[in-house]
Coordinates of C-alpha atoms (C1' of nucleotides) in Angstrom, one line a residue:
Chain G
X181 CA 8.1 -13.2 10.5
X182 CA 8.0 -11.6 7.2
X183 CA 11.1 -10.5 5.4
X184 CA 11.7 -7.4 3.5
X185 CA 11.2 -9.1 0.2
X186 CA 7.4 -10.5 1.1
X187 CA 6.2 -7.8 2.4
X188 CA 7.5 -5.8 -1.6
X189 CA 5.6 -8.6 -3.0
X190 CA 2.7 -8.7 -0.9
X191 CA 2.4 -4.5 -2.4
X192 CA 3.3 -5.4 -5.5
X193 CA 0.3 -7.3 -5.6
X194 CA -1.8 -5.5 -4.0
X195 CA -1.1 -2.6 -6.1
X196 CA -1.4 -4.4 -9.5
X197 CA -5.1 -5.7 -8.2
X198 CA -6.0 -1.8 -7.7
X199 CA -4.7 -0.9 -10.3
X200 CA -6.6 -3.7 -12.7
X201 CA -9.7 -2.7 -10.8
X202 CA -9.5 1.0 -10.8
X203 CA -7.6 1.2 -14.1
X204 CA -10.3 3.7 -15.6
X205 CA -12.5 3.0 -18.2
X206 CA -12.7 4.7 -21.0
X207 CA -15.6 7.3 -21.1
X208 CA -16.2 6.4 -24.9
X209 CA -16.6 2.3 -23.6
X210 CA -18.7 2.9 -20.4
X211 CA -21.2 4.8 -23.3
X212 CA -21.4 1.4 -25.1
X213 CA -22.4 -0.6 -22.3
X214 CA -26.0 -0.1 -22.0
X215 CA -25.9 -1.2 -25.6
X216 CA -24.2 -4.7 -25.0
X217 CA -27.3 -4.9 -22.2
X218 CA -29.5 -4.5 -24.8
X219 CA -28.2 -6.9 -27.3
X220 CA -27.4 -9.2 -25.2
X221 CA -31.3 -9.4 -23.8
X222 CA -31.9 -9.9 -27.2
X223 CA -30.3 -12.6 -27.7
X224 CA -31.3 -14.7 -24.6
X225 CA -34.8 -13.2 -25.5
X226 CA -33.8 -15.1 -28.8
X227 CA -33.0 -18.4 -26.6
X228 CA -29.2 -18.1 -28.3
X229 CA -26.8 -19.3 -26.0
X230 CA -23.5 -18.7 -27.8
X231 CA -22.5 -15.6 -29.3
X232 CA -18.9 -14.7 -31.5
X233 CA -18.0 -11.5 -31.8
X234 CA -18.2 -11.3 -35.1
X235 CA -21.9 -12.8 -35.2
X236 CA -22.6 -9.7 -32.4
X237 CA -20.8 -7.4 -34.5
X238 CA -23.1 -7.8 -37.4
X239 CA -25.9 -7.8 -35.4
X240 CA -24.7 -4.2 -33.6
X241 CA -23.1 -3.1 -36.6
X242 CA -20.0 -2.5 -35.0
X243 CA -16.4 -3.8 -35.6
X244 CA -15.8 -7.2 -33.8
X245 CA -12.7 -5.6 -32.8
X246 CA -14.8 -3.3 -31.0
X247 CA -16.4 -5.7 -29.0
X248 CA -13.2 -7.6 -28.0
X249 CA -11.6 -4.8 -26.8
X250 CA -14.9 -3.2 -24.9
X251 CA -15.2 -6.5 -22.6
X252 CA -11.9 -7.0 -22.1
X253 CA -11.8 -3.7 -20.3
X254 CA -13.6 -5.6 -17.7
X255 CA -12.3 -9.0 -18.4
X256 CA -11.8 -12.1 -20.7
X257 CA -14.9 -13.1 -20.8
X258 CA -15.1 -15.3 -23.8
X259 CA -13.3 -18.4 -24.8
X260 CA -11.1 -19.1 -27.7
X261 CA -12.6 -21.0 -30.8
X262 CA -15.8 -20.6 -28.9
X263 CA -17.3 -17.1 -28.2
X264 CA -19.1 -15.7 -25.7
X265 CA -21.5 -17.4 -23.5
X266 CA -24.8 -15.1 -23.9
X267 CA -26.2 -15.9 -20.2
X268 CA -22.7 -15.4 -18.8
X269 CA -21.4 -12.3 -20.4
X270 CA -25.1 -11.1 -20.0
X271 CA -24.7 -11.9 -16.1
X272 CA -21.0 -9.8 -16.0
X273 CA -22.8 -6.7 -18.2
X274 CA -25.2 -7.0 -15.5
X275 CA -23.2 -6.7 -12.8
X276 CA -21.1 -4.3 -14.1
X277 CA -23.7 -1.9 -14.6
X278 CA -25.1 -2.3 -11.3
X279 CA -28.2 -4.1 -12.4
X280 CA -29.1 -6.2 -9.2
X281 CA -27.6 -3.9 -7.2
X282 CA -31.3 -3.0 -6.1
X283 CA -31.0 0.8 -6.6
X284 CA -34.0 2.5 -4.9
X285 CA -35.6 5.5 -7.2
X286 CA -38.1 8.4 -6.4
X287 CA -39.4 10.9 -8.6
X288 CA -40.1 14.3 -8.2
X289 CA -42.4 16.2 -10.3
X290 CA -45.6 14.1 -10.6
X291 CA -46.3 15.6 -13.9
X292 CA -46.5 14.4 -17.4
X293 CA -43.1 13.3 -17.8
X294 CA -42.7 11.8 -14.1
X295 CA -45.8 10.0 -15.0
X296 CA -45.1 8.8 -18.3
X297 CA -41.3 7.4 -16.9
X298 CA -42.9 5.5 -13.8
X299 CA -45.4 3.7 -16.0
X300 CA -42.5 2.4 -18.5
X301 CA -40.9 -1.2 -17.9
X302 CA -37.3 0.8 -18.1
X303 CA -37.1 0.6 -15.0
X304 CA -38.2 -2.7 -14.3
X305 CA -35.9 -4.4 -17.0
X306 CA -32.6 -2.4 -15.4
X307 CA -33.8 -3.5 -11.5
X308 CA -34.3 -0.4 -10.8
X309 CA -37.2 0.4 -7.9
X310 CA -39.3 3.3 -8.4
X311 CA -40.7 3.5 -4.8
X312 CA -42.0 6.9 -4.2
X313 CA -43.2 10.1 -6.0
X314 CA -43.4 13.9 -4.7
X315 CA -45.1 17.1 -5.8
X316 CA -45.6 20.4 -4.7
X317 CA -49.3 19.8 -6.2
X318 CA -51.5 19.4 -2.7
X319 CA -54.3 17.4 -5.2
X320 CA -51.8 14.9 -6.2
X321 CA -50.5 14.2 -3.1
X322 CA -51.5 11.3 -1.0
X323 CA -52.8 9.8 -4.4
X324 CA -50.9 6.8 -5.9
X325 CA -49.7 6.1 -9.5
X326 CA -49.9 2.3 -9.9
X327 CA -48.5 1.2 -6.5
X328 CA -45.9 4.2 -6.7
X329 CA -47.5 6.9 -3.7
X330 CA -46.8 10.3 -4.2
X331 CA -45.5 12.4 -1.5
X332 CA -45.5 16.0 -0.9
X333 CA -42.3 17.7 -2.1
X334 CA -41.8 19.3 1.8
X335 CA -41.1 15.3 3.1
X336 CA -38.8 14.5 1.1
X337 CA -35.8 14.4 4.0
X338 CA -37.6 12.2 5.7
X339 CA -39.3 10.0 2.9
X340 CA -35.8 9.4 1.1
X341 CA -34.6 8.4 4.4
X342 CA -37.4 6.1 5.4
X343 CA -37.4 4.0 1.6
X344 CA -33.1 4.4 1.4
X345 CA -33.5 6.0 -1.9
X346 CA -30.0 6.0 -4.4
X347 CA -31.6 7.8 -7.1
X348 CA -33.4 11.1 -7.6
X349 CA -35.3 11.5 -10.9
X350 CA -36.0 15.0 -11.8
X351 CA -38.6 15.7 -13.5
X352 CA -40.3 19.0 -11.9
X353 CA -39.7 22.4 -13.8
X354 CA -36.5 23.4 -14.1
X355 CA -37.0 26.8 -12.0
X356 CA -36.8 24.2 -8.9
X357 CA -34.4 22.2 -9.7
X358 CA -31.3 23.6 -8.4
X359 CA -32.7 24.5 -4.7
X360 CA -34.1 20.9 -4.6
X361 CA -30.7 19.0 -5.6
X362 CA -29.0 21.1 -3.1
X363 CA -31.6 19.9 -0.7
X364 CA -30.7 16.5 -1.9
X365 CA -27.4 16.3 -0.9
X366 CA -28.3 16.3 2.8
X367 CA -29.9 12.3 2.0
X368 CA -28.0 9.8 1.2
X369 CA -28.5 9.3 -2.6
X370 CA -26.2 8.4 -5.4
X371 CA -27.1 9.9 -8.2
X372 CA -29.4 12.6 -9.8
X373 CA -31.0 11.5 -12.8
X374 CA -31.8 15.1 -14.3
X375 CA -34.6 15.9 -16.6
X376 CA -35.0 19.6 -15.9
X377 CA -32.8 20.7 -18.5
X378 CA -30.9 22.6 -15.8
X379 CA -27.0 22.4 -15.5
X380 CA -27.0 21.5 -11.5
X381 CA -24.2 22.8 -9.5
X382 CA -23.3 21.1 -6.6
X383 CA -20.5 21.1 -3.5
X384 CA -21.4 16.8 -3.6
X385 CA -19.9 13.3 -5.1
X386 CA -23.3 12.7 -6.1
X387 CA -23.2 11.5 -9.8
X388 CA -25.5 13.4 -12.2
X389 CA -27.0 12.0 -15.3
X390 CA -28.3 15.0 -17.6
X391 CA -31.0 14.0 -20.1
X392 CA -31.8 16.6 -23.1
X393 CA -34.1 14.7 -25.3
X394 CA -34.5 17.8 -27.3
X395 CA -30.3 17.4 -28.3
X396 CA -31.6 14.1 -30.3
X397 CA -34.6 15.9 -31.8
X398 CA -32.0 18.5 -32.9
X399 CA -29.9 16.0 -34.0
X400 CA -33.0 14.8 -35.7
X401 CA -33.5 18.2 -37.9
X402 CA -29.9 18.8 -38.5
X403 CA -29.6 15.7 -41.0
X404 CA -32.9 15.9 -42.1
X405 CA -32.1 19.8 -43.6
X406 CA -28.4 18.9 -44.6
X407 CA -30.1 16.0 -46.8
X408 CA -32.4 18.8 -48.0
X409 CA -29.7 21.0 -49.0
X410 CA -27.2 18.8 -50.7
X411 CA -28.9 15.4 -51.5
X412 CA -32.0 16.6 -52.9
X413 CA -30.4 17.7 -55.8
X414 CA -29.0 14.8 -57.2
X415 CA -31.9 12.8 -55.5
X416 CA -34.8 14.0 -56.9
Chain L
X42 CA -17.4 33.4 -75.7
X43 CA -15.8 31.5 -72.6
X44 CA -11.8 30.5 -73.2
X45 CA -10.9 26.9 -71.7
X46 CA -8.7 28.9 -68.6
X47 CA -12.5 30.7 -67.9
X48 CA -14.6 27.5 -68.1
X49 CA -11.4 25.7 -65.9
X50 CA -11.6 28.7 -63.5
X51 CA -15.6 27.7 -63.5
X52 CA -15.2 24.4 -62.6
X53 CA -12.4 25.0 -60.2
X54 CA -14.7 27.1 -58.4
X55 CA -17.9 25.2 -58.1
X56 CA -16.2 22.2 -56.8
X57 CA -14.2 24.1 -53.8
X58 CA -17.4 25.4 -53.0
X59 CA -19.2 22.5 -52.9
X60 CA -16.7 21.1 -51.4
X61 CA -16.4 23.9 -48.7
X62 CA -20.1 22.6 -48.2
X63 CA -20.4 19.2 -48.2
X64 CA -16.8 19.0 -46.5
X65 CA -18.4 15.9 -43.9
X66 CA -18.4 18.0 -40.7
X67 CA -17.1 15.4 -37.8
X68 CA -20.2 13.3 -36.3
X69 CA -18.6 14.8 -32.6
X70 CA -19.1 18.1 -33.7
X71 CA -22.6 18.0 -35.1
X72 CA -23.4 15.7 -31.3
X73 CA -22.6 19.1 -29.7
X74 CA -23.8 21.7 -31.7
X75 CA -27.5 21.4 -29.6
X76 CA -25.6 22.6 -27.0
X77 CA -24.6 25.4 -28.5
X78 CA -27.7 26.2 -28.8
X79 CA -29.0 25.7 -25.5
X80 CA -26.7 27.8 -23.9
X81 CA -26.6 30.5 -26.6
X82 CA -30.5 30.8 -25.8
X83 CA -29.5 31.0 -22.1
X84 CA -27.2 33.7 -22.9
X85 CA -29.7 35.4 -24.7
X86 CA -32.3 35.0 -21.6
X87 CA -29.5 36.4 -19.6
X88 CA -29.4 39.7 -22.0
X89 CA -25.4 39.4 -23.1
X90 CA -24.9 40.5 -26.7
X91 CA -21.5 39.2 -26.7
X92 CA -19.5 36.6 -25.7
X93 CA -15.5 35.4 -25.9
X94 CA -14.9 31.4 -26.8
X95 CA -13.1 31.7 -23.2
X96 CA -16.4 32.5 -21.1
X97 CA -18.2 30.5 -23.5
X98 CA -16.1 27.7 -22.2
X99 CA -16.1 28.9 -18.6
X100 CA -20.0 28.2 -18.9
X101 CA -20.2 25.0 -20.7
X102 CA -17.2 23.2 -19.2
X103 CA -15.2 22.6 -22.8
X104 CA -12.0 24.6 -24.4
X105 CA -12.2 27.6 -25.9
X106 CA -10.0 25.8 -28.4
X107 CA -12.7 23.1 -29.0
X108 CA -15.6 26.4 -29.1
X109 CA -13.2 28.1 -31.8
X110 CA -12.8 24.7 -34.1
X111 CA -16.2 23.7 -33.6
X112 CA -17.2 26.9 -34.9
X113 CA -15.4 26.9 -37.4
X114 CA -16.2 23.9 -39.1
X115 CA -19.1 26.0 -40.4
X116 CA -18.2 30.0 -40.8
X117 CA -15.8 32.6 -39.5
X118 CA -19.1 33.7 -36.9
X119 CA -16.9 35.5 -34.9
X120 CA -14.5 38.9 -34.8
X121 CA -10.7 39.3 -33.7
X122 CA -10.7 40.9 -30.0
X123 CA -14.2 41.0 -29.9
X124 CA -15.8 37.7 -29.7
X125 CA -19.0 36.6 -31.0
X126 CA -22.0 38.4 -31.4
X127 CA -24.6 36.3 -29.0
X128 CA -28.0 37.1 -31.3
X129 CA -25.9 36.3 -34.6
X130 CA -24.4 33.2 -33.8
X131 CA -27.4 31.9 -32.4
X132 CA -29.4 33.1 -35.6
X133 CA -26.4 30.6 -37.5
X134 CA -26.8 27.9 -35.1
X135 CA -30.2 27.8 -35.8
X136 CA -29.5 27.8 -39.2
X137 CA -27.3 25.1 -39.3
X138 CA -29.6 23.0 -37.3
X139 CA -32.8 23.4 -39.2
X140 CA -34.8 25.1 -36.8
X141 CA -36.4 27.6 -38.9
X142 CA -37.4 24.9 -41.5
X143 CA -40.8 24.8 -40.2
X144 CA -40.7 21.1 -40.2
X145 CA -43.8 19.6 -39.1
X146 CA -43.7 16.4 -37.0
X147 CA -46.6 14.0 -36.1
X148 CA -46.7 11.4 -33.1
X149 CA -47.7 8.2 -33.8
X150 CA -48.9 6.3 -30.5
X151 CA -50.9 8.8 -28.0
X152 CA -50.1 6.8 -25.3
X153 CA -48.0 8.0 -21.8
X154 CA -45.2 9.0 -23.7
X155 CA -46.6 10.4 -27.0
X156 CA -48.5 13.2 -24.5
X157 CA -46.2 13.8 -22.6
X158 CA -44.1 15.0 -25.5
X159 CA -46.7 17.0 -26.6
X160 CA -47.5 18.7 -23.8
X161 CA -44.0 19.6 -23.4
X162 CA -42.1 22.9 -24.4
X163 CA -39.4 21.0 -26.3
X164 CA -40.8 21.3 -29.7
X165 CA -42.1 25.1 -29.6
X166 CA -38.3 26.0 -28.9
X167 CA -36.7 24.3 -31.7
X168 CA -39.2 25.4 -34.7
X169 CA -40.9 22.1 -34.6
X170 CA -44.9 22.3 -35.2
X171 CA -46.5 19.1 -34.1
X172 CA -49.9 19.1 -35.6
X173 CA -51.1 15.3 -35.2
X174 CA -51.1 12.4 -33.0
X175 CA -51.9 8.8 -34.2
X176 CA -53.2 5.9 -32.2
X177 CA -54.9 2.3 -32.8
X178 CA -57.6 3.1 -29.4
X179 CA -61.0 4.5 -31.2
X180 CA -61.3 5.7 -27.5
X181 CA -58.7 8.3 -28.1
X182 CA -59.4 8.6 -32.1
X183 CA -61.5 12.1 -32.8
X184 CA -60.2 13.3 -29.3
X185 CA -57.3 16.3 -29.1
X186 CA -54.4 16.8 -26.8
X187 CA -54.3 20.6 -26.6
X188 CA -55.1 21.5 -30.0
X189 CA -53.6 18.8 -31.6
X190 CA -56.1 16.1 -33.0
X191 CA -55.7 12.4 -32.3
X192 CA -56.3 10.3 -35.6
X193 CA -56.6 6.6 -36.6
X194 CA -53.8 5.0 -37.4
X195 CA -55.1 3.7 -40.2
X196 CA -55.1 7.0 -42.3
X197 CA -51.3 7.6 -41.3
X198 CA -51.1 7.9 -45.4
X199 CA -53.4 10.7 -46.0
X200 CA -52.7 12.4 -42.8
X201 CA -49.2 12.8 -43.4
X202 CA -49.7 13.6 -47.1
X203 CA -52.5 16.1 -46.5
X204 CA -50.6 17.9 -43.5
X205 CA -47.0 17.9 -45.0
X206 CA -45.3 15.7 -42.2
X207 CA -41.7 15.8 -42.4
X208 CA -41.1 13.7 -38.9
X209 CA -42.8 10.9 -37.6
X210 CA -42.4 10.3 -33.7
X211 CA -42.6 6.5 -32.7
X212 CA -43.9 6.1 -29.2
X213 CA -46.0 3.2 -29.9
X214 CA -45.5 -0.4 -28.2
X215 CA -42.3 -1.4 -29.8
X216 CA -44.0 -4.5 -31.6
X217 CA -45.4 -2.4 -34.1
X218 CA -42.9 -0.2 -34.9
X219 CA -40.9 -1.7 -37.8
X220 CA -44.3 -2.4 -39.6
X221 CA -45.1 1.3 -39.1
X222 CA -41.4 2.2 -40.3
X223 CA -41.8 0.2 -43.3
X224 CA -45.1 2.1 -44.2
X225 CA -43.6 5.8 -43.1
X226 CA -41.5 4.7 -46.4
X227 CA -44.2 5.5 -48.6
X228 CA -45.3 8.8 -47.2
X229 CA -42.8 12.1 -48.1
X230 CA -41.2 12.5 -44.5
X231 CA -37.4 13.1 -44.0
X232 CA -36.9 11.5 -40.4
X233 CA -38.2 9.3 -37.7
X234 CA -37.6 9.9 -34.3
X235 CA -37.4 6.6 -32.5
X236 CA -38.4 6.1 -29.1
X237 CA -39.5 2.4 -29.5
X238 CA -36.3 0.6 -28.5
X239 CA -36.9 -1.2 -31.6
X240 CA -34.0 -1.4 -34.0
X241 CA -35.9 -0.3 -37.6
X242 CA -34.2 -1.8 -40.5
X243 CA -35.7 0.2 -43.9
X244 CA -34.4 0.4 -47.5
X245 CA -35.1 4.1 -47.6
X246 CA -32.6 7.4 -47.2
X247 CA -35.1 8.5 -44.4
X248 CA -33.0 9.2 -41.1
X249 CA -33.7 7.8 -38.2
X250 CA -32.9 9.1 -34.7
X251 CA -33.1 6.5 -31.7
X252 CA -33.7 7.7 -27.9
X253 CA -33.1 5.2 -25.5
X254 CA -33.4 6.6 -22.4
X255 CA -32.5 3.6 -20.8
X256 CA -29.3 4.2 -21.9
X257 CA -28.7 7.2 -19.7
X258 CA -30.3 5.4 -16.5
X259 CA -28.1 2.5 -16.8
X260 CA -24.8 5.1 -17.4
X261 CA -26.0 6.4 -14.1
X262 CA -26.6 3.5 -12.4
X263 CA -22.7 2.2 -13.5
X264 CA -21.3 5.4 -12.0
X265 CA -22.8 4.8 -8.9
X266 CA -22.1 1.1 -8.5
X267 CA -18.6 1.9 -9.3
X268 CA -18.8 5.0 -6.4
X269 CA -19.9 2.2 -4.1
X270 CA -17.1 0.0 -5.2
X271 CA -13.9 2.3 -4.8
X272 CA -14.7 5.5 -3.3
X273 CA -16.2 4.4 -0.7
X274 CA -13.5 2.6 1.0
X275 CA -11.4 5.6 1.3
X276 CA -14.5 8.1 1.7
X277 CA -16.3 6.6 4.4
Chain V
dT242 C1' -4.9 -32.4 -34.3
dA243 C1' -7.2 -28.7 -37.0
dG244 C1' -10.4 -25.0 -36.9
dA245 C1' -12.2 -21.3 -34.6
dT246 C1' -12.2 -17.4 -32.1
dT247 C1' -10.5 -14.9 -28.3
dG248 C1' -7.2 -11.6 -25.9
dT249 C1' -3.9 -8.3 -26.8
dT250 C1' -0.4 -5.7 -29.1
dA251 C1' 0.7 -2.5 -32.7
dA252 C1' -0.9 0.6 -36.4
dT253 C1' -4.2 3.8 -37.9
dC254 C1' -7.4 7.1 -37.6
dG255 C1' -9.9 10.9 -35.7
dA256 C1' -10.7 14.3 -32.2
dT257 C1' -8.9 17.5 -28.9
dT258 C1' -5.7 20.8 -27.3
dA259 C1' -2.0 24.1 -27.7
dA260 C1' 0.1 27.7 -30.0
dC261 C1' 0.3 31.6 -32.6
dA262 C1' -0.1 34.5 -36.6
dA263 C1' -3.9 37.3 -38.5
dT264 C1' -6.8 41.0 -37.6
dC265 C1' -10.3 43.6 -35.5
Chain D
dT129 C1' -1.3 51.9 -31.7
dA130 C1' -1.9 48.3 -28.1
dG131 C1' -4.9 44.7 -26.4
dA132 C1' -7.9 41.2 -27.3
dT133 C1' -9.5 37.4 -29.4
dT134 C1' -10.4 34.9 -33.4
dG135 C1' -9.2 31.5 -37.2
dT136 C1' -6.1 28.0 -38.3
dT137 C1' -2.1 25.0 -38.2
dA138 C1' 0.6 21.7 -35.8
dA139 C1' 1.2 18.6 -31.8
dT140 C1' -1.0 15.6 -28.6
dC141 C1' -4.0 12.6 -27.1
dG142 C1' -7.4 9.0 -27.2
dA143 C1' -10.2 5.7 -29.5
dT144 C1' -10.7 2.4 -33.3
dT145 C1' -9.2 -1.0 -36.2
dA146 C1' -6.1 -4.6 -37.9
dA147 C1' -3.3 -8.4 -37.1
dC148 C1' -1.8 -12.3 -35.0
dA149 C1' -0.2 -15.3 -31.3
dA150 C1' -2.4 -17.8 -27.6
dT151 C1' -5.6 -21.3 -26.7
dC152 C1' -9.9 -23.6 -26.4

DNA sequence: TAGATTGTTAATCGATTAACAATC
DNA sequence: TAGATTGTTAATCGATTAACAATC
């Protein structure tokens, strides 16, 4: 039988493992990630098959510091006097990001943007499956885009049950979007990726990914007219 | 005639000003300053006149603190015990970001994501006047998406010179898009906005904004993977 | 072994928050 | 005037960078 001491040790590690696991992330790393995916695909693109981080910190223009420290978050995943193995620390971004896990999309809002997303390779190159489409559109519906069938908006309950969707892409106008995300939360999903440009408020642990395109086109402007006002001067 | 303490006082006071000017305002600040905007319209839409940094914060999920300094970075835009007037600190957010400016963008690549753009609302909003799309398919050349006219992409030159383009919008396969950078060089626009995925590399002070929407897909798809991994456990 | 490069700690830098005097 | 709320300074917090010991 255990003594008092095993069983304190037996916690002890436990704990620590929880703790290495769960020991959060920094918001301003997880942001980077995608990135590193990127790069990385790059570089096996490339057929490189050894990486340093100094090499990837040129290449990224970032500080190799940077990079150290961002993986290390998650692991030592390099070796000293070596680097990084590209297919390996591709494999671990991978998995960390949930590539592979085989996350199940639908869109709804069969419209330009809906469209224009479910004919791109994004999803393709993240494993992500777009599997179904909806719209309130009665023309539309029963119609496919590629392979992708689109549903009427009304089925969705059922549909999102049926194909074990994770992720809801919305992409219908944003007057609807609320009253359908609340419907969402009766399904099983994981996570609302939100196009409407409407702040979503829900009673729900379902993640929610806002996208504003127009922030970056503003973004855009903003340096554009600064250069206008102070560089110009001395520029031209 | 000027004493040296006048021309001093001159110089004294050009350079604070300038200063007060250029003085770099903080890349974090300038990422949220669309927001402002966004919700300053919504406040707008909603008829307030007036609002206090608290309920601003309330709304928008930040400090008032962070509201105030960010603010402040460009003006004094608001009143002791009153707050800030909704209409004129929109009017100077606007300001700040360009919008206003008229700038004229063009869209080079017609394809799924170059009309979906277009046919969006985004650029209406923000002052931006898209008045041409570009594309290699003599299919599409001639044709126009709403009003706007679909040219070859061979007279990107004297397109952009004869209409007064001050941002070019990549959406073409990303294979071409460093070629097409190299020659937006040579025209007189300010910015590119980047949805290529391609990394442009150009010996120019043009700025260039990149969208990778990916990026936001893959955050999501992190978030939920790591929902799976530790909630879970103790949620279900 | 010597050289290279990571993993990790400590130092620096920047961004956020708290607090309060100024002032409407 | 009293109450409210900004503008602004100082304190805290977090993120980045530098440095170097560990180690392949």
């Amino acid at each position: 039988m255990k003594n008092e001491k095993d069983i304190f040790d037996d916690i002890e590690i436990d704990v620590s493992a929880i703790d290495a696991e769960k020991h959060a992330v920094s918001p301003a790393v997880i942001k980077r990630l995608p990135r590193y995916f990127r790069y990385l695909r790059e570089l096996i693109r490339m057929g490189k098959t050894r990486v340093s981080s100094a090499e990837l910190s040129k290449m990224m223009n970032v500080t190799a510091s940077q990079i150290r420290q961002d993986l290390n978050c998650f692991g030592g995943f390099g070796q000293q006097g070596y680097g990084y193995n590209v297919n390996y620390l591709y494999t671990k971004i991978c998995e960390i990001l949930g590539v592979g896990c085989g996350f199940r999309a639908a869109v709804i809002g069969a419209g330009n943007l809906g469209s224009a997303l479910v004919k791109s390779p994004m999803f393709e190159k993240r494993g992500v499956d777009v599997v179904a489409m909806f719209d309130v559109d009665e023309s539309l519906v029963g119609k496919r885009l590629g392979h992708i069938r689109i549903f009427n908006v009304s089925d969705i309950e059922r549909i999102f049950e049926d194909y074990a969707i994770d992720i809801a892409i919305l992409t219908m106008p944003k007057e609807f979007a609320q009253e359908t995300a609340e419907r969402l939360t009766r399904t099983n999903i994981g996570g609302i990726w939100n196009f409407t440009g409407k702040e979503l408020k829900l009673e729900s642990d379902i993640v929610i990914e806002n996208v504003h395109i127009g922030d970056s086109l503003m973004t855009l402007c903003y340096e554009i007219a600064r250069k206008k006002d102070n560089g110009d001067s001395s520029a031209k």
